[in-house]
Short mmCIF file of C-alpha atoms in Angstrom, two decimals:
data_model
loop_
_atom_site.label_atom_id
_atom_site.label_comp_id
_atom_site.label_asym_id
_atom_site.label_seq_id
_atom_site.Cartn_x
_atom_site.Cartn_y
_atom_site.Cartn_z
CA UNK A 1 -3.62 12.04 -4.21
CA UNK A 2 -7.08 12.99 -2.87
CA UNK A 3 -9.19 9.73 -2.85
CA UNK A 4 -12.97 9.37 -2.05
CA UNK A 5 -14.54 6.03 -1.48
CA UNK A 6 -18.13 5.74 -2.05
CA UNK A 7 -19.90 2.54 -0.29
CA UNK A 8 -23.51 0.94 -1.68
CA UNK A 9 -25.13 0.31 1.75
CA UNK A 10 -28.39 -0.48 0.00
CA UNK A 11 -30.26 -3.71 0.79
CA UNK A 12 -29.71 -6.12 -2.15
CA UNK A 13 -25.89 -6.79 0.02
CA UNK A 14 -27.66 -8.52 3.13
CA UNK A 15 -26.30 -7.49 6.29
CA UNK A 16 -24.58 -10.17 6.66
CA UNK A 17 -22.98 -9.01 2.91
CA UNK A 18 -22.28 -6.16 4.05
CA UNK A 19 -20.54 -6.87 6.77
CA UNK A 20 -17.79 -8.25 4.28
CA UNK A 21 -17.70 -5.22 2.08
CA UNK A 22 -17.05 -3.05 5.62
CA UNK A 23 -14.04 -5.33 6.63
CA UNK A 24 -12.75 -5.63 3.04
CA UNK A 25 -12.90 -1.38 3.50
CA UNK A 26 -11.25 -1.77 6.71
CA UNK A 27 -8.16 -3.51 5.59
CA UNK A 28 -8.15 -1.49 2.50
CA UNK A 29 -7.90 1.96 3.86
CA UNK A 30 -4.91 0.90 6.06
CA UNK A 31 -2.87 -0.12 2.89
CA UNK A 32 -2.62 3.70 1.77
CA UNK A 33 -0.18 6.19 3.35
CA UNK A 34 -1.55 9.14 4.81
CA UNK A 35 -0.21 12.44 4.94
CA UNK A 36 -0.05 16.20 4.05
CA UNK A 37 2.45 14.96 1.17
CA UNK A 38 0.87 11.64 -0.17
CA UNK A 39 -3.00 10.46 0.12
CA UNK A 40 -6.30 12.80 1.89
CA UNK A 41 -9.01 10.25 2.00
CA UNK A 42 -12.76 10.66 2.70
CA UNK A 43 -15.76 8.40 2.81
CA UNK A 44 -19.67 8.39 1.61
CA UNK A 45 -21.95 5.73 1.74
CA UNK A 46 -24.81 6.02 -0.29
CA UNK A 47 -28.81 3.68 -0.42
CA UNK A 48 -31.84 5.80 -0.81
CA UNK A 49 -29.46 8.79 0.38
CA UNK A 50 -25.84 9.65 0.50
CA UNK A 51 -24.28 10.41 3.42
CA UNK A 52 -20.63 11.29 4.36
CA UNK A 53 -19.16 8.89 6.83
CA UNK A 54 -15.86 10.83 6.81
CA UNK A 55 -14.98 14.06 5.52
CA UNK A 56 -11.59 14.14 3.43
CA UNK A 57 -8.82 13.88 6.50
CA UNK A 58 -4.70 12.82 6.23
CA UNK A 59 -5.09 11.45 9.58
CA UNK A 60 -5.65 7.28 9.18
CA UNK A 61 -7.07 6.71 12.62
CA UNK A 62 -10.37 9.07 11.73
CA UNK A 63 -10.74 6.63 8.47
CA UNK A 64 -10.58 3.74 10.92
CA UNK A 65 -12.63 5.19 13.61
CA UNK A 66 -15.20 5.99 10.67
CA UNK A 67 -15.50 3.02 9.69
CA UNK A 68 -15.62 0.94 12.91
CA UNK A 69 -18.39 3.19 13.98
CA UNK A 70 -20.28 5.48 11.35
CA UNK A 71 -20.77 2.90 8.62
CA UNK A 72 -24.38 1.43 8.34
CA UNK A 73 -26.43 -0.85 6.67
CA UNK A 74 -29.31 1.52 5.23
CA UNK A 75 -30.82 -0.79 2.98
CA UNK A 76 -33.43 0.75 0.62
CA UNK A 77 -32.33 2.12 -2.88
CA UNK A 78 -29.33 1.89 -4.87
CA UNK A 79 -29.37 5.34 -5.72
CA UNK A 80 -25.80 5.73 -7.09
CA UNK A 81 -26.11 9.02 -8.32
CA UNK A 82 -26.44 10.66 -4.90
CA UNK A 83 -23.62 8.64 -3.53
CA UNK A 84 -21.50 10.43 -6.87
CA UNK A 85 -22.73 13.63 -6.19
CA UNK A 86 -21.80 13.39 -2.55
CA UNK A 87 -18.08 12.55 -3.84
CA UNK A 88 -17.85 15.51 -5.93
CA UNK A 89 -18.51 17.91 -3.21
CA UNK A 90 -16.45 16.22 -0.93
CA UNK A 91 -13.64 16.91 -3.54
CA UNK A 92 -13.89 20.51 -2.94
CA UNK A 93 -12.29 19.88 0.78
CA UNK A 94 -9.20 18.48 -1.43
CA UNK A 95 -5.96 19.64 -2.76
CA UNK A 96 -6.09 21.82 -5.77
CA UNK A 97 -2.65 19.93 -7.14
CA UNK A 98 -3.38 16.54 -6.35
CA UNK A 99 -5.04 13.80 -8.80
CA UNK A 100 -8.36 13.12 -7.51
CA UNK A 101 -9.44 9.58 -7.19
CA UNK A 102 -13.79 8.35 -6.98
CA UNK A 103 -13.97 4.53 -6.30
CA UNK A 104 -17.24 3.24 -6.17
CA UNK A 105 -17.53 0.21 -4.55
CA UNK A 106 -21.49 -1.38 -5.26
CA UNK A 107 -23.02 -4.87 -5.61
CA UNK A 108 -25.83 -3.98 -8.43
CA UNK A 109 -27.36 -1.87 -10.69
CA UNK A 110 -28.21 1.52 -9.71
CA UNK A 111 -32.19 1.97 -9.11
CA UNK A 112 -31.73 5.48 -11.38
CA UNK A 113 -29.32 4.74 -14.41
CA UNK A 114 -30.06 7.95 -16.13
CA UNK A 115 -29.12 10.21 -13.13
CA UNK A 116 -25.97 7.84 -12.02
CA UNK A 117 -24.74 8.16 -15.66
CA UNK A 118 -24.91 11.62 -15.61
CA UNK A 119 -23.43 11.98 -11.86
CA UNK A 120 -20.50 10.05 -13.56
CA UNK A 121 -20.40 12.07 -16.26
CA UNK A 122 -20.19 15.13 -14.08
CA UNK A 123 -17.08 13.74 -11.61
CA UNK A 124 -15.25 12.40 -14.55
CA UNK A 125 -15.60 16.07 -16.18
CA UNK A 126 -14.40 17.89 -13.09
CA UNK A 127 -11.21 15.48 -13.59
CA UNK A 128 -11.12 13.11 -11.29
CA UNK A 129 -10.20 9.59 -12.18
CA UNK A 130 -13.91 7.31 -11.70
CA UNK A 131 -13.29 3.82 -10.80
CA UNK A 132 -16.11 0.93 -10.13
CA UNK A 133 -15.36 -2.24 -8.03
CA UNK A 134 -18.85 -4.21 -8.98
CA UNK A 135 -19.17 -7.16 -6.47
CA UNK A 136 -22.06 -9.30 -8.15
CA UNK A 137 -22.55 -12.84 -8.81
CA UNK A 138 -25.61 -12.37 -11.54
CA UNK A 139 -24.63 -10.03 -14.32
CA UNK A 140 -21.52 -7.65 -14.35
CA UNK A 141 -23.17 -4.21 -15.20
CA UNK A 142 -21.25 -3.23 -18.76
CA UNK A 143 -22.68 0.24 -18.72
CA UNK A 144 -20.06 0.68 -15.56
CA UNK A 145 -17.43 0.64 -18.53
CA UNK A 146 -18.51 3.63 -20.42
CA UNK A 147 -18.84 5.62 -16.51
CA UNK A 148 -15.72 5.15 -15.70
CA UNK A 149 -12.83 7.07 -16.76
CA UNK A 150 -11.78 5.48 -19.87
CA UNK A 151 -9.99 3.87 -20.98
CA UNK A 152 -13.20 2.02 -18.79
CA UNK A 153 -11.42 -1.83 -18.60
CA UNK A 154 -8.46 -0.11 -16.95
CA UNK A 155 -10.87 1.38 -14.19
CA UNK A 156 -13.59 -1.40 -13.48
CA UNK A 157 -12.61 -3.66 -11.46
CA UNK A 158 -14.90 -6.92 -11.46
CA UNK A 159 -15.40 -9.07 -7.95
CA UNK A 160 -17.02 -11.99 -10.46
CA UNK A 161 -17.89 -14.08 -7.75
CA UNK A 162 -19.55 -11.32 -5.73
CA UNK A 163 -19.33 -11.69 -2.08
CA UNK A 164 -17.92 -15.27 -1.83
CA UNK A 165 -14.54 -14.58 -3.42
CA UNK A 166 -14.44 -11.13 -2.20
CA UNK A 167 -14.68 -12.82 1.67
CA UNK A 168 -12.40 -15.91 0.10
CA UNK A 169 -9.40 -13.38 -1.44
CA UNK A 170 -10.22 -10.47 0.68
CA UNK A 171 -6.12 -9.74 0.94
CA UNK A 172 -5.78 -10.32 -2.77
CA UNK A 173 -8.38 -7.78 -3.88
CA UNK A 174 -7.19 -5.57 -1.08
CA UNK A 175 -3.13 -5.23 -2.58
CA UNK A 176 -4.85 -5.64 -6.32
CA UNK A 177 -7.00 -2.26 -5.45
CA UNK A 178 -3.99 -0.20 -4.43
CA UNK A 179 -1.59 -1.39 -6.57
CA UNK A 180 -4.17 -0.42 -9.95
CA UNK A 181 -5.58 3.03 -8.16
CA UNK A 182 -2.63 4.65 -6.28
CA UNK A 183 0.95 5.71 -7.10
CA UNK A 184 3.81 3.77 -5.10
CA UNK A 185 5.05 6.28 -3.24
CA UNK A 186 1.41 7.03 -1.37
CA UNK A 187 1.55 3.45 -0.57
CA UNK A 188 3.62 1.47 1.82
CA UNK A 189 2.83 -1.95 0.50
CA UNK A 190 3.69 -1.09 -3.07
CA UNK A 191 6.88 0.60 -1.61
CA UNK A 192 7.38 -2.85 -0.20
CA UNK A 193 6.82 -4.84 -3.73
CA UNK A 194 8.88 -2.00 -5.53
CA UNK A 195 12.15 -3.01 -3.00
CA UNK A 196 11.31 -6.97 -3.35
CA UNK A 197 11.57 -6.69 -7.04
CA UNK A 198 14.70 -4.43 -6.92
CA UNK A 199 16.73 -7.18 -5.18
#
């Protein structure tokens, strides 16, 4: 599985926000396993402009490195569709027979919903599976439904609470991420879960 994770870093999160959303990232790539056989990962973050934090890479200490060091706070726009855009080319460093994964990760509404809906339209066309993780307190975004690749309820993923219950049940949302986006074999944890229910 080639998987791309595409971070808001615009300035309705806060820094201090923000700062929850990069640890909640943190713990979250480490729950994947890397390899030429199982998951290539790569990183963009995206405000007024994307930019790729970590080009797609089996190796799990240049995700962590990444993001311990490369990921900002930009502030500015939400400009979603760059951030999409940015994950689509980064697909072309991927494997031509593995599934292809997008998961945006955002707190808001993007400040160009034509252009993000048609950035969507565009990944979810080249086939790789789009999935949203809106963090937001006011309002839940429904037009993320219809972006995502449908069926849409199976591939939004809604932090309800925004911030406070991502910071509250950061491990829960962490194991419920992988275990709805990723096969168990790319994933030690749901290995782990898989042999637990066996016994």
């Amino acid at each position: 599985m080639d998987v791309v994770f595409v971070i808001d870093s615009s300035g309705s999160w806060t820094e201090k926000g923000y700062k929850v959303v990069v640890e909640f990232m943190k713990g979250l790539s480490q729950k994947y396993k890397m390899d030429s056989k199982t998951v290539k990962m790569g990183i963009v973050e995206f405000s007024k402009e994307a930019h790729v934090v970590q080009g797609m890479t089996f190796n799990q200490k240049e995700i962590a490195t990444a993001l311990n060091t490369k990921l900002k706070f930009r502030k500015g726009l939400t400009d979603m569709a760059k951030g999409l855009l940015a994950a689509d080319k980064l697909l072309l460093d991927g494997r031509k027979d593995a599934q292809s994964e997008v998961i945006v990760i955002t707190d808001g509404k993007p400040s160009f919903k034509f252009a993000s809906g048609n950035a969507a339209k565009k990944l979810r066309r080249s086939g790789a599976r789009l999935i949203f993780m809106p963090v937001r307190t006011y309002g839940q975004s429904p037009f993320l439904t219809s972006w995502a690749t449908h069926p849409g309820k199976e591939n939004v993923f809604r932090v309800k609470r925004g911030l406070a219950e991502l910071k509250s049940k950061m491990t829960a949302w962490q194991n419920k991420m992988v275990i709805s986006t990723c096969p168990s074999i790319y994933s030690p944890l749901l290995a782990k879960l898989s042999k637990a229910k066996a016994r």
